[in-house]
mmCIF file of C-alpha atoms in Angstrom:
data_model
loop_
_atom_site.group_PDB
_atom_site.id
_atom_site.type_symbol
_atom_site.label_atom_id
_atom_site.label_comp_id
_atom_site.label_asym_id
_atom_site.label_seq_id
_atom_site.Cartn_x
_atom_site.Cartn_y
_atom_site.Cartn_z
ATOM 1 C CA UNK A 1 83.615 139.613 110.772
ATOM 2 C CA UNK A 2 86.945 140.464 108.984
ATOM 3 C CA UNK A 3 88.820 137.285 108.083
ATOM 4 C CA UNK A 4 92.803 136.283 107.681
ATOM 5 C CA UNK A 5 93.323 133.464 106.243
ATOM 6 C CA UNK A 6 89.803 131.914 106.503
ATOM 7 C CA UNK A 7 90.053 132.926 110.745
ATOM 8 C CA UNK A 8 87.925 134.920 112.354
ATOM 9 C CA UNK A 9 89.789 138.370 113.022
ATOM 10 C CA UNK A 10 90.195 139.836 116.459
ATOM 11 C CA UNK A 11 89.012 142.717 115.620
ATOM 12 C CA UNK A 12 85.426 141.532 115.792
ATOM 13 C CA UNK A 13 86.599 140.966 119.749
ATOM 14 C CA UNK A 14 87.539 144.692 119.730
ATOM 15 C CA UNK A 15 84.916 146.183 117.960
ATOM 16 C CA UNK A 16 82.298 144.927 120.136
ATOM 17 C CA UNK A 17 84.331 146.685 123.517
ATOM 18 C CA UNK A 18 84.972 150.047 120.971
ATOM 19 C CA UNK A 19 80.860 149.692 119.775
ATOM 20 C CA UNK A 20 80.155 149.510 124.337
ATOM 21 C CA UNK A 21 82.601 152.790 124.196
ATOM 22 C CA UNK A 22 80.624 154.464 121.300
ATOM 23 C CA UNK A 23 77.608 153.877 122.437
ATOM 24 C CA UNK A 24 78.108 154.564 126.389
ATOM 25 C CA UNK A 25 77.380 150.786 126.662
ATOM 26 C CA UNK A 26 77.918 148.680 130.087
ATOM 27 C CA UNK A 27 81.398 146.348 128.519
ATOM 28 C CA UNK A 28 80.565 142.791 129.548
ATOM 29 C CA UNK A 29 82.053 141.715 126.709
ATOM 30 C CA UNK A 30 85.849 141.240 127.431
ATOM 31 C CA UNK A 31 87.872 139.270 130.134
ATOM 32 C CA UNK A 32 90.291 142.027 131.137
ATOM 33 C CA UNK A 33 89.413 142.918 134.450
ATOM 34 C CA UNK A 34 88.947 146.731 135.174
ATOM 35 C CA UNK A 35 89.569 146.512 138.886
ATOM 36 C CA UNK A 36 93.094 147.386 140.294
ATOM 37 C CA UNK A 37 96.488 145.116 140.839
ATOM 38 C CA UNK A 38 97.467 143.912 144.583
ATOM 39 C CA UNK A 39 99.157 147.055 145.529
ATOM 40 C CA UNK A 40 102.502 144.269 146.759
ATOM 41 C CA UNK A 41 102.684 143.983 142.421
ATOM 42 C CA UNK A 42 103.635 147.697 142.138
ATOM 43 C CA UNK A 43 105.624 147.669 145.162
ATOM 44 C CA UNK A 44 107.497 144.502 143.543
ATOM 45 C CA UNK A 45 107.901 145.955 140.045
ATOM 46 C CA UNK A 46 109.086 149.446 141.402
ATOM 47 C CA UNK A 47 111.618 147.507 143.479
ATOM 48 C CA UNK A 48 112.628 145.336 140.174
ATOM 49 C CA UNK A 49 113.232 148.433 138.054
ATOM 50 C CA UNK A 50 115.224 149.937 141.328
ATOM 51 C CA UNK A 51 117.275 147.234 141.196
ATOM 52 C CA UNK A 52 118.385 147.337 137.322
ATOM 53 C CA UNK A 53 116.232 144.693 136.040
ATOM 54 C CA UNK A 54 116.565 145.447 132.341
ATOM 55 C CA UNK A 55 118.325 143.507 130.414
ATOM 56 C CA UNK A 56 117.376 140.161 129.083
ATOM 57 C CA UNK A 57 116.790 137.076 131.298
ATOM 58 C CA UNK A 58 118.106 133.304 130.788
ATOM 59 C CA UNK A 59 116.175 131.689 127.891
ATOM 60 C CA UNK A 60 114.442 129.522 130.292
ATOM 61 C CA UNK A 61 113.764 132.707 132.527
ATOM 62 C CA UNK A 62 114.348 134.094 135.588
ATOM 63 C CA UNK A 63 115.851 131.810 138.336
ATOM 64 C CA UNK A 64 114.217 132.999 141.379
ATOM 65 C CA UNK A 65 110.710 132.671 139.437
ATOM 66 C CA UNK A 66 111.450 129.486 137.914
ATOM 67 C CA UNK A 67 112.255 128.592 141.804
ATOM 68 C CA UNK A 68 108.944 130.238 143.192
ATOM 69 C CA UNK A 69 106.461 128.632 140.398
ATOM 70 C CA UNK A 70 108.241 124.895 141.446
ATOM 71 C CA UNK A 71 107.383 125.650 145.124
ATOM 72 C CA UNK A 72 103.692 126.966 144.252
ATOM 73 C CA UNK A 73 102.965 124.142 142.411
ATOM 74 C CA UNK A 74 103.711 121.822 144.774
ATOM 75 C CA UNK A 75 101.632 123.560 147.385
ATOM 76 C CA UNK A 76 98.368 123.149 144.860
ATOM 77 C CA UNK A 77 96.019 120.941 146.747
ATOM 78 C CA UNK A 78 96.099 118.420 143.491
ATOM 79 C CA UNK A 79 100.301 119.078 144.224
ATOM 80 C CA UNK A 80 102.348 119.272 141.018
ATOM 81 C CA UNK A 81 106.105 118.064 141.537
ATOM 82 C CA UNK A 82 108.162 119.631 138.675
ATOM 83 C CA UNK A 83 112.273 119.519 137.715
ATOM 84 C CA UNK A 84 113.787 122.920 137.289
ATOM 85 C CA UNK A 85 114.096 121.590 133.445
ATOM 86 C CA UNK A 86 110.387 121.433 133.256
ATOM 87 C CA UNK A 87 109.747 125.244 133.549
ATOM 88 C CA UNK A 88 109.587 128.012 131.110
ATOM 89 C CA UNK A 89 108.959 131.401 131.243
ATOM 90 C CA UNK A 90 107.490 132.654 128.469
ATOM 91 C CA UNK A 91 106.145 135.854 127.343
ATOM 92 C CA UNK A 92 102.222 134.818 126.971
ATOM 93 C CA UNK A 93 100.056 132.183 126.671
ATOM 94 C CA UNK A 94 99.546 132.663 123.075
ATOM 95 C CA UNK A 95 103.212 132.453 122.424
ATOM 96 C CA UNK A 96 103.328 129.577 124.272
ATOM 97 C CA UNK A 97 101.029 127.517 122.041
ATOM 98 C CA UNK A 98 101.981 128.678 118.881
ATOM 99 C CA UNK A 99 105.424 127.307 119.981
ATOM 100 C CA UNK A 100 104.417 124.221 121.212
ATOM 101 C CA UNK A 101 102.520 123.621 118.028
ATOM 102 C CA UNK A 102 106.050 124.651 116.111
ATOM 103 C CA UNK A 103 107.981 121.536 118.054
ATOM 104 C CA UNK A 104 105.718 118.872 117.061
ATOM 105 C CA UNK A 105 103.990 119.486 113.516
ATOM 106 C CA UNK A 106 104.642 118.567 110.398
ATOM 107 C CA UNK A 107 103.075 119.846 107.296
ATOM 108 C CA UNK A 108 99.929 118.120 106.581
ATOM 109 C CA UNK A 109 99.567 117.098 110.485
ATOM 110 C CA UNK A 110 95.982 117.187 112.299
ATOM 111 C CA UNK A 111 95.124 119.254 115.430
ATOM 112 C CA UNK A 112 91.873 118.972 116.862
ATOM 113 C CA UNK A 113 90.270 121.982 118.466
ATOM 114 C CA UNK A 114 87.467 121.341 120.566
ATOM 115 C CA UNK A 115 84.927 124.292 120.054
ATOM 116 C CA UNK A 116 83.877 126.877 121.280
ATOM 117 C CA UNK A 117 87.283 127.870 121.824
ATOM 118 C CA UNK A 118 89.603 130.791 121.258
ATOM 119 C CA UNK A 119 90.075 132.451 118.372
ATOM 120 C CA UNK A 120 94.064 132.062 117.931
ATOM 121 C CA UNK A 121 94.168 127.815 118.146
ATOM 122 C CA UNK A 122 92.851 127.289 114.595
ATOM 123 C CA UNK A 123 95.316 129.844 113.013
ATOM 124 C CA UNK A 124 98.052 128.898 115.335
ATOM 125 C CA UNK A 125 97.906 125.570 113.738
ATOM 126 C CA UNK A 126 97.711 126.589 110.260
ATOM 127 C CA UNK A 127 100.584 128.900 110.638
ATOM 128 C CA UNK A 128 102.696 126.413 111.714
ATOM 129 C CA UNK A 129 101.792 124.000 108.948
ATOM 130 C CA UNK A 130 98.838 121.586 110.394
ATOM 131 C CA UNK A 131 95.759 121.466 109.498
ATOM 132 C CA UNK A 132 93.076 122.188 112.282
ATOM 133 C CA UNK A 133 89.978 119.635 112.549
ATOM 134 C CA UNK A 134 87.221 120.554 114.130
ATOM 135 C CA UNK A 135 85.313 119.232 117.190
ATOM 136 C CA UNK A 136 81.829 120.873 118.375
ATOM 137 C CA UNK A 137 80.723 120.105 122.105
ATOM 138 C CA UNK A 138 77.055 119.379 122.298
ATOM 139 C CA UNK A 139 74.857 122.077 123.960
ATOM 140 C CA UNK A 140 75.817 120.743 127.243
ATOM 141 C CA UNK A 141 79.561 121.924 126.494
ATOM 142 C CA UNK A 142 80.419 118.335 127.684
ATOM 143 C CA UNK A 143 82.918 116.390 125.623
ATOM 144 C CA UNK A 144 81.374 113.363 123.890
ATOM 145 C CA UNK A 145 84.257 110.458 123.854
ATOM 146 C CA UNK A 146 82.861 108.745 121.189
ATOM 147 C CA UNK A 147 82.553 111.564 118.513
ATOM 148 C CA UNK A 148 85.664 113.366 119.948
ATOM 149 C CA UNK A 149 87.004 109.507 118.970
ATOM 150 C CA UNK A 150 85.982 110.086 115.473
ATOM 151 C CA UNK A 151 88.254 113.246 114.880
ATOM 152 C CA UNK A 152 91.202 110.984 115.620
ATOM 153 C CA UNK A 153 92.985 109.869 112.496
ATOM 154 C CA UNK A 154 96.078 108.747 111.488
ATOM 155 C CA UNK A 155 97.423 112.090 110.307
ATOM 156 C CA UNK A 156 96.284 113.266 113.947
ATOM 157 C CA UNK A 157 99.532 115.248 115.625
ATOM 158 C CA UNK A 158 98.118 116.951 119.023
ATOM 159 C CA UNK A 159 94.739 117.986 120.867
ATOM 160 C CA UNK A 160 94.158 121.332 122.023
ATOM 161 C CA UNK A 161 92.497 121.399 125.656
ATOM 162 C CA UNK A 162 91.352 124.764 127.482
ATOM 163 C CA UNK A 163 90.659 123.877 131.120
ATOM 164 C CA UNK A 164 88.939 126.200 132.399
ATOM 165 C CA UNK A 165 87.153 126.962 129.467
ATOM 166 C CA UNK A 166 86.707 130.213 127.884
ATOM 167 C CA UNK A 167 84.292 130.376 126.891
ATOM 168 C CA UNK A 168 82.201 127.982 128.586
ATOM 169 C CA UNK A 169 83.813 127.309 132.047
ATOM 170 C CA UNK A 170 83.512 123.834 131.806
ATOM 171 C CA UNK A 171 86.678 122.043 133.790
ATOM 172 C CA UNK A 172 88.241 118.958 133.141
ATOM 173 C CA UNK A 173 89.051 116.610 135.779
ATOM 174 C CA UNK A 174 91.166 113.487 136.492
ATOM 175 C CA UNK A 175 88.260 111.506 135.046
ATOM 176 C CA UNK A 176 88.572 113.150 131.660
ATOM 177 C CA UNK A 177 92.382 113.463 131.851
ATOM 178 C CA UNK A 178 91.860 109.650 132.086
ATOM 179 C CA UNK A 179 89.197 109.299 129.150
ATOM 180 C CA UNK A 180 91.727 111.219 126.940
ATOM 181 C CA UNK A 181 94.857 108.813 127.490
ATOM 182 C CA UNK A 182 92.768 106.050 126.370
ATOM 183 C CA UNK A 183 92.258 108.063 123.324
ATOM 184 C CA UNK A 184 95.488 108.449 122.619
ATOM 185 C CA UNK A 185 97.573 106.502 123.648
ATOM 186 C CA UNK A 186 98.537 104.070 121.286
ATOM 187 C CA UNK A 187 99.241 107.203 118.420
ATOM 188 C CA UNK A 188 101.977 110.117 119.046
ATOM 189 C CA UNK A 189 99.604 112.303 119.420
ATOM 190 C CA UNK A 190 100.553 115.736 121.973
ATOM 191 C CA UNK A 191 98.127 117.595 124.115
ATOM 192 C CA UNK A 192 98.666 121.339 124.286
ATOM 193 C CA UNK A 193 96.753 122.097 127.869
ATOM 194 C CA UNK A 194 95.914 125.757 128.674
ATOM 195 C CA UNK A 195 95.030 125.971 132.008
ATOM 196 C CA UNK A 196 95.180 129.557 132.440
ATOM 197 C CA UNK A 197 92.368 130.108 134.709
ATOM 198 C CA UNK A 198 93.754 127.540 136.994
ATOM 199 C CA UNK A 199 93.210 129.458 139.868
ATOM 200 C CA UNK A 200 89.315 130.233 138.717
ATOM 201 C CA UNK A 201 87.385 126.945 139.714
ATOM 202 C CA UNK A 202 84.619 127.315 141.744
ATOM 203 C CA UNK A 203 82.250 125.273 144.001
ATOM 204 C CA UNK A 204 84.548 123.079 146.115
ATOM 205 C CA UNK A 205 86.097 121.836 142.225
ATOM 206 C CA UNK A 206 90.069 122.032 142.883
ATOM 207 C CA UNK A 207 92.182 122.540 138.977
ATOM 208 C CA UNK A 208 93.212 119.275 138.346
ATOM 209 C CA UNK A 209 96.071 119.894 135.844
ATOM 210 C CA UNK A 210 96.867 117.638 132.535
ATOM 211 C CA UNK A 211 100.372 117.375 133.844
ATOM 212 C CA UNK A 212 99.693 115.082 137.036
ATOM 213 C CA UNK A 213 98.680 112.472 134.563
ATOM 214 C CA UNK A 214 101.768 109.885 135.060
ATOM 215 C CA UNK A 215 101.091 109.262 130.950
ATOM 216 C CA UNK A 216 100.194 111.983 129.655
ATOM 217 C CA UNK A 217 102.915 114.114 131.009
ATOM 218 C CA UNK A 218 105.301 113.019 128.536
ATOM 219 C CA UNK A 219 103.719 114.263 125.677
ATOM 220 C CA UNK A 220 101.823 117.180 127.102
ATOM 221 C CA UNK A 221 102.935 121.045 126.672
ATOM 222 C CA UNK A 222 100.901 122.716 129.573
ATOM 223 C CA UNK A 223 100.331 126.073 129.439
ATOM 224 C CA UNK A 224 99.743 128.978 132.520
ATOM 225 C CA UNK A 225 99.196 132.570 132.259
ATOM 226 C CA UNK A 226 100.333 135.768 135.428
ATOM 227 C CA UNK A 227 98.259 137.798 133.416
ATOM 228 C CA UNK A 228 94.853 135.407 134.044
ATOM 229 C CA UNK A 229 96.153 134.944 137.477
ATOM 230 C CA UNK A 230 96.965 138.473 138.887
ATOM 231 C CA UNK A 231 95.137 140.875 136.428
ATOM 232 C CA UNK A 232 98.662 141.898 135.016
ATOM 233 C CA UNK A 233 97.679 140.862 131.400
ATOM 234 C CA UNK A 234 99.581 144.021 129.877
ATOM 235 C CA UNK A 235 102.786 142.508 131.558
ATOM 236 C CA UNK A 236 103.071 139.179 129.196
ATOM 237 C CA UNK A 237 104.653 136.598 130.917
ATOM 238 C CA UNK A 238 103.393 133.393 131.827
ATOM 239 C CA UNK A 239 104.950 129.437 131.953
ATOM 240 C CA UNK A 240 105.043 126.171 130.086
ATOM 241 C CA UNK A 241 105.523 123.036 131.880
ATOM 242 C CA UNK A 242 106.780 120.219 129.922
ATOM 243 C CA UNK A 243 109.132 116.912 130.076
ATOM 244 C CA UNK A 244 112.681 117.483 129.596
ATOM 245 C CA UNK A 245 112.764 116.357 125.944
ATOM 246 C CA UNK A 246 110.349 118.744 124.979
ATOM 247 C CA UNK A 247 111.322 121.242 127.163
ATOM 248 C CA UNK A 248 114.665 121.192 125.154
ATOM 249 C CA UNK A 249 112.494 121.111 122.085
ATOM 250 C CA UNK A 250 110.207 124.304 122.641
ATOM 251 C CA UNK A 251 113.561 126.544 123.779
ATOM 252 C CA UNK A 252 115.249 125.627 120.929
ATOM 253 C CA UNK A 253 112.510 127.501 118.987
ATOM 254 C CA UNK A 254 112.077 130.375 121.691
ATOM 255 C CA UNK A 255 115.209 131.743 120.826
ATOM 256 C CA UNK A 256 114.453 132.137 117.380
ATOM 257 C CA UNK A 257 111.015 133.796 118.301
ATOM 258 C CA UNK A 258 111.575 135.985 121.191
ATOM 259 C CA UNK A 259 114.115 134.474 123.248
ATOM 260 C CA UNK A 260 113.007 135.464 126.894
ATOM 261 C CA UNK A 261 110.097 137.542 128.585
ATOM 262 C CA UNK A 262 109.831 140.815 130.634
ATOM 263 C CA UNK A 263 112.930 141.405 132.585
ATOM 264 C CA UNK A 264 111.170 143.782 135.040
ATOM 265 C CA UNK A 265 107.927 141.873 135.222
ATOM 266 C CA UNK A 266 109.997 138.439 135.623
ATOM 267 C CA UNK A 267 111.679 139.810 139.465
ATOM 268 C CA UNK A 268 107.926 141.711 140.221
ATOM 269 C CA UNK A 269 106.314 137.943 139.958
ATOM 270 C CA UNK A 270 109.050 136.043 141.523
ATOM 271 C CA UNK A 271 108.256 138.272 144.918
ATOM 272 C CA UNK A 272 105.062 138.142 144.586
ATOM 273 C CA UNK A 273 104.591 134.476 144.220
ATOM 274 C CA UNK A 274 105.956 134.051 148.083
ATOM 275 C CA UNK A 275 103.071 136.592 148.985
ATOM 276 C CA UNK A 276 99.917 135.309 146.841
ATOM 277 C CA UNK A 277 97.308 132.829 148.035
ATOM 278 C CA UNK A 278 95.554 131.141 145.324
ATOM 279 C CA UNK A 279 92.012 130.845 147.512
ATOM 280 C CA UNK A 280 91.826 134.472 147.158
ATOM 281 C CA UNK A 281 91.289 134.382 143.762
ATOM 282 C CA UNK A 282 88.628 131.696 143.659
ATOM 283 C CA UNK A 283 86.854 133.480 146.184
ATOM 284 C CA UNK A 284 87.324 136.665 144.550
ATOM 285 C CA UNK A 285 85.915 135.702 141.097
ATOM 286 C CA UNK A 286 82.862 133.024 142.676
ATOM 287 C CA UNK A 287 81.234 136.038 144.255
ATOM 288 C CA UNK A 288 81.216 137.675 140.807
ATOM 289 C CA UNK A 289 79.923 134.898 139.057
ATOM 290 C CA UNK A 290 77.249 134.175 141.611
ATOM 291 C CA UNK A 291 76.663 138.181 141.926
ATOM 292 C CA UNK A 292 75.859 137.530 137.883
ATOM 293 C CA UNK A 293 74.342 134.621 137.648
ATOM 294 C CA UNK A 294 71.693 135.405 140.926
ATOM 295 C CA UNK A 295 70.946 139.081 138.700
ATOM 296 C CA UNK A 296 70.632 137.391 135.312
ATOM 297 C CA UNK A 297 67.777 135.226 136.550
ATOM 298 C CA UNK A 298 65.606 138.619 136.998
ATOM 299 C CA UNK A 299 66.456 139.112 133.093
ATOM 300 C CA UNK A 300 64.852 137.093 130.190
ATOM 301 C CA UNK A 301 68.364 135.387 129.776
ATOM 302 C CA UNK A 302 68.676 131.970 130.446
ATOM 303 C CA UNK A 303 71.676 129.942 132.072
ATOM 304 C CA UNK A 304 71.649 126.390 131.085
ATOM 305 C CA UNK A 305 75.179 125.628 132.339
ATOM 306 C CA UNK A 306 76.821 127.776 135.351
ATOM 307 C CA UNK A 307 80.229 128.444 135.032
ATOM 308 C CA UNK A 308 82.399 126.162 136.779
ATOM 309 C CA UNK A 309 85.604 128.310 136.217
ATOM 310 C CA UNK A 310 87.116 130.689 134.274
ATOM 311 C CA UNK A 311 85.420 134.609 134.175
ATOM 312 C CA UNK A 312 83.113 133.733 131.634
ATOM 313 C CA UNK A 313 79.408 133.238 131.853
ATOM 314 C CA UNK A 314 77.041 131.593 129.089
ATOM 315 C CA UNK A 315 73.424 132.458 128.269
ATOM 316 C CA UNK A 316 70.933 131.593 126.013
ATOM 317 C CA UNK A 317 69.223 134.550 124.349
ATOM 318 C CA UNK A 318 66.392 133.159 122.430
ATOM 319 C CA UNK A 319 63.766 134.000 125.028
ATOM 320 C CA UNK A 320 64.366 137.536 123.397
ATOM 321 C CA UNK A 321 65.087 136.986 120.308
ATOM 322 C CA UNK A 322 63.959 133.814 118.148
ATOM 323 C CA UNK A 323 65.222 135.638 114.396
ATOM 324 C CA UNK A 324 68.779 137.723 114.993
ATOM 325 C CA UNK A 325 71.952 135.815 114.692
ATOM 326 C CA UNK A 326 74.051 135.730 117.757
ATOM 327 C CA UNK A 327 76.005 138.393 116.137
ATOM 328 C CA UNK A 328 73.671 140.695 115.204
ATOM 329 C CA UNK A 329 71.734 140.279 118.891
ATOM 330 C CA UNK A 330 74.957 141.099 120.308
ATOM 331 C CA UNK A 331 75.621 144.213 118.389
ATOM 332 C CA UNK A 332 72.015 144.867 118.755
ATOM 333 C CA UNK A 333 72.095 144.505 122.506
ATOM 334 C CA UNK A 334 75.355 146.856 122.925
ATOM 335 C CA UNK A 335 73.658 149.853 120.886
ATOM 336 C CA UNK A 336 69.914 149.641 121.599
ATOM 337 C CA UNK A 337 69.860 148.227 125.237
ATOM 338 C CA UNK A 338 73.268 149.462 125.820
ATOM 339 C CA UNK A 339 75.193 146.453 127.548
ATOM 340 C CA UNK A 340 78.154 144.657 125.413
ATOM 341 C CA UNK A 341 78.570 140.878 125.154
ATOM 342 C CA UNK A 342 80.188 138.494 122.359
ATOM 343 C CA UNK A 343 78.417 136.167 120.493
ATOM 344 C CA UNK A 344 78.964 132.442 120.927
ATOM 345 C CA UNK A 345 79.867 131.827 117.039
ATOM 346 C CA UNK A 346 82.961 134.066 117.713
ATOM 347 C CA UNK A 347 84.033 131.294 119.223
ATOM 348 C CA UNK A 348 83.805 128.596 116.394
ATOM 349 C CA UNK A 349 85.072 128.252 112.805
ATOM 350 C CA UNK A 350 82.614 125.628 112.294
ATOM 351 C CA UNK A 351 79.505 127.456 112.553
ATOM 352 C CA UNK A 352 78.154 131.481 111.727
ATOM 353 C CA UNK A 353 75.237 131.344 114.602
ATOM 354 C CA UNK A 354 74.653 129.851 118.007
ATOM 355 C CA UNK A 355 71.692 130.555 120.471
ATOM 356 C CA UNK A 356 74.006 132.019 123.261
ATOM 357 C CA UNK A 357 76.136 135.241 123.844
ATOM 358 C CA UNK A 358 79.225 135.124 126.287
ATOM 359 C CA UNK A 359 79.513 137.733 129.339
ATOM 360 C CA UNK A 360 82.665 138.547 131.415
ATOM 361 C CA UNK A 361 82.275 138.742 135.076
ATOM 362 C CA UNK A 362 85.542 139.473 135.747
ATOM 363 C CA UNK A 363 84.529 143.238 136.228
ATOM 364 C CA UNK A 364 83.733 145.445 139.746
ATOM 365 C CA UNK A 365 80.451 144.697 141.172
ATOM 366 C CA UNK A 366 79.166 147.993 140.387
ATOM 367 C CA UNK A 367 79.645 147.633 136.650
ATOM 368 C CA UNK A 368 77.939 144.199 136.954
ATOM 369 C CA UNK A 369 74.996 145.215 138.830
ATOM 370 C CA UNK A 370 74.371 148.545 136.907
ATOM 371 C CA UNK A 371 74.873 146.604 133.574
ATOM 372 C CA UNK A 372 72.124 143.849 134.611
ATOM 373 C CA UNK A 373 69.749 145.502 136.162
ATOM 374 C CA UNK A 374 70.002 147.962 133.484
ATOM 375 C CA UNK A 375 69.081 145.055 131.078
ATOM 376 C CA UNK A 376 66.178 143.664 133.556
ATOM 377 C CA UNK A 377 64.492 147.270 133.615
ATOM 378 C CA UNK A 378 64.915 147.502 129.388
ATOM 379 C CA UNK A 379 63.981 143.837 128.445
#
C-alpha cells in the first residue's frame, strides 16, 4: 500500500476493484452499488435541470431540501426535531468531516478514531492540525468503555463515531450514546457522528442517532450522506446537523472550501424526499445481507459477527489460510479464485494484518450468488 503522509492511500481501495476488472473477478470489494436509481430520481433531476437549476445555492443549501430533510427526520421512528439553523447541505460526507474537524481543532489537539474505520478520519485530522490517537475494538467489534477511557487525555479535542459501521456494521444505540456522555462530559471534547447508513439497520434495530442525545447535541457535528441513502453517490451532496453555534461555525469555513453543493442534484433530492420511504431500504439491503450471509456458510469463511447495518459483511479467513496476510489473501483470492474483497488492515493505521477480509453486499443478487457459489465450488 502506497502511503501520503504516513495514511494508507486509496488507491489500495481501487486497485483491488481494477485487479477484480483485470482478472474477470466477481467485485465484492466496494460499497457502490451496481444496481439502478429509483427511476422518480431521474425524473426529478431532468425536471431540476428543466427548470434552470444551475447556478449556486444558499450556503446553507437549498430551501425546499433543507425543509424536506426537517420533515423526514421527524417522521424517523427514534423522531429527530431540528431548527432550520441546524441543517446543512453539504457536498459529501467526507467534506463534511474534514470541516467539522476544521471548527474545533487546534494544533496539537487529540482525535480518537475508533478502528477499523475509514481510511480518510486519520488524515482528515492531521490535515487540519490534530493529532489522531488510536483506538482498536476487540475482535467482537464492541467498544470497550474502559480502554476507550484510556485514550481520553487532556489534549483530547473530539471522537470520531461511524454508526453504522463500515466496516463492521456494528450500531450504536441510546445505551452507548449514553456510555459516551459519561465519557466526556466533564472535558470539551466534540463528537463527529457519521451516520450515513442510517437507513441500513437491520433486524427490528431502528438508527438511533447521536443527535437525540439532550447532551450531546451541543457539541456533536452529525453527519448523513444521499449518496449512502439512494445509490446517487456520484451526485455529492449530503447534510450536517449541528447546534446553532456550530452550525454558524462550520459555514463560516464552507465558504472558504466550497461554498454550496450540486445545484441540480439539491431540487432532484428535495422531490424526492416527499416520495421515499426509508423501510424500503432496510428491506432492500437485509435480503442482501441475509442472501450473503445464508451462501457464505456453504464456503470455508466464517462469520463471527453478522452485520447489523451498513452494506458491509465481515469474515474470518483463516480456515483457508493460516500464513497470507489479509492483504495478500485478498489479492490472492481476486486473481486465483477470482472474487474481490478488501482486507481488514485497510481499515486500521494501527496494525499491517488482521484475520478477516470485508465484502460488500450492496450488489444485485445475481452478482452475489454467482460470486459465492463460485467461491464454494473453488475452495
Amino acid at each position: 500500500m502506497n502511503n501520503i503522509y504516513g495514511f494508507s492511500h486509496y488507491s489500495f481501495f481501487t486497485d483491488m476493484s481494477e485487479l477484480a476488472a483485470k482478472h474477470n473477478s466477481f467485485d465484492l470489494s466496494l460499497g457502490i452499488p451496481d444496481f439502478d436509481i429509483d427511476e422518480r430520481l431521474r425524473v426529478y433531476l431532468k425536471e431540476s435541470a428543466d427548470l434552470k437549476n444551475h447556478h449556486y445555492e444558499p450556503l446553507a443549501g437549498n430551501p425546499l431540501l433543507i425543509e424536506n430533510v426537517i420533515r423526514f427526520n421527524l417522521k424517523r421512528i427514534n423522531s429527530i426535531k431540528l431548527l432550520e439553523n441546524e441543517v446543512t447541505i453539504v457536498p459529501c460526507a467526507t467534506f463534511a468531516l474534514y470541516t467539522s474537524l476544521k471548527c474545533i481543532l487546534n494544533q496539537g489537539d487529540e482525535v480518537i478514531i475508533i478502528q477499523p474505520s475509514y481510511y480518510t478520519y486519520g488524515p482528515s485530522v492531521f490535515l487540519n492540525g490534530g493529532i489522531p490517537v488510536y483506538y482498536d475494538l476487540d475482535n467482537d467489534f464492541n467498544i470497550n468503555w474502559d480502554k476507550l477511557q484510556n485514550c481520553i487525555s487532556e489534549k483530547t479535542k473530539a471522537i470520531i463515531v461511524n454508526s453504522p459501521q463500515n466496516p463492521t456494521g456494528k450500531i450504536w444505540s441510546k445505551n452507548d450514546w449514553d456510555r459516551l456522555y459519561e465519557l466526556i462530559k466533564s472535558q470539551e471534547i466534540y463528537l463527529i457522528s457519521e451516520e450515513i447508513y442510517d437507513t441500513y439497520c437491520y433486524d427490528g434495530i431502528d438508527h438511533f442517532s447521536s443527535f437525540l442525545h439532550p447532551e450531546l447535541k451541543k457539541r456533536t457535528f452529525c453527519i448523513f450522506s444521499f449518496g449512502k441513502m439512494f445509490h446517487t453517490t456520484g451526485w455529492k451532496v449530503g447534510y450536517l446537523l449541528t447546534p446553532p453555534d456550530l452550525t454558524s461555525k462550520f459555514r463560516c469555513h464552507q465558504q472558504y472550501i466550497s461554498y454550496s453543493a450540486n445545484s441540480p442534484c439539491q431540487y432532484a433530492l428535495a422531490k424526492y424526499l416527499e416520495v421515499f420511504e426509508s423501510s424500503e431500504n432496510h428491506i432492500l439491503m437485509q435480503k442482501k445481507r441475509d442472501l450473503f450471509n445464508d451462501l457464505i456458510k456453504e464456503t470455508p469463511f466464517v462469520t463471527e459477527n453478522k452485520a447489523e447495518g451498513a452494506v458491509f459483511q465481515v469474515v474470518n479467513f483463516r480456515n483457508i489460510s493460516k500464513t497470507m496476510t489479509d492483504v495478500e489473501f485478498s489479492k490472492w483470492l481476486t486473481v486465483d479464485k477470482k472474487v474481490s474483497c478488501l482486507p481488514l488492515s485497510a481499515f486500521y493505521n494501527s496494525r499491517q494484518n488482521s484475520d478477516y477480509v470485508r465484502f460488500s453486499f450492496a450488489k444485485n443478487d445475481d452478482l452475489i450468488i454467482d460470486a459465492l457459489n463460485h467461491l464454494r465450488k473453488n475452495l
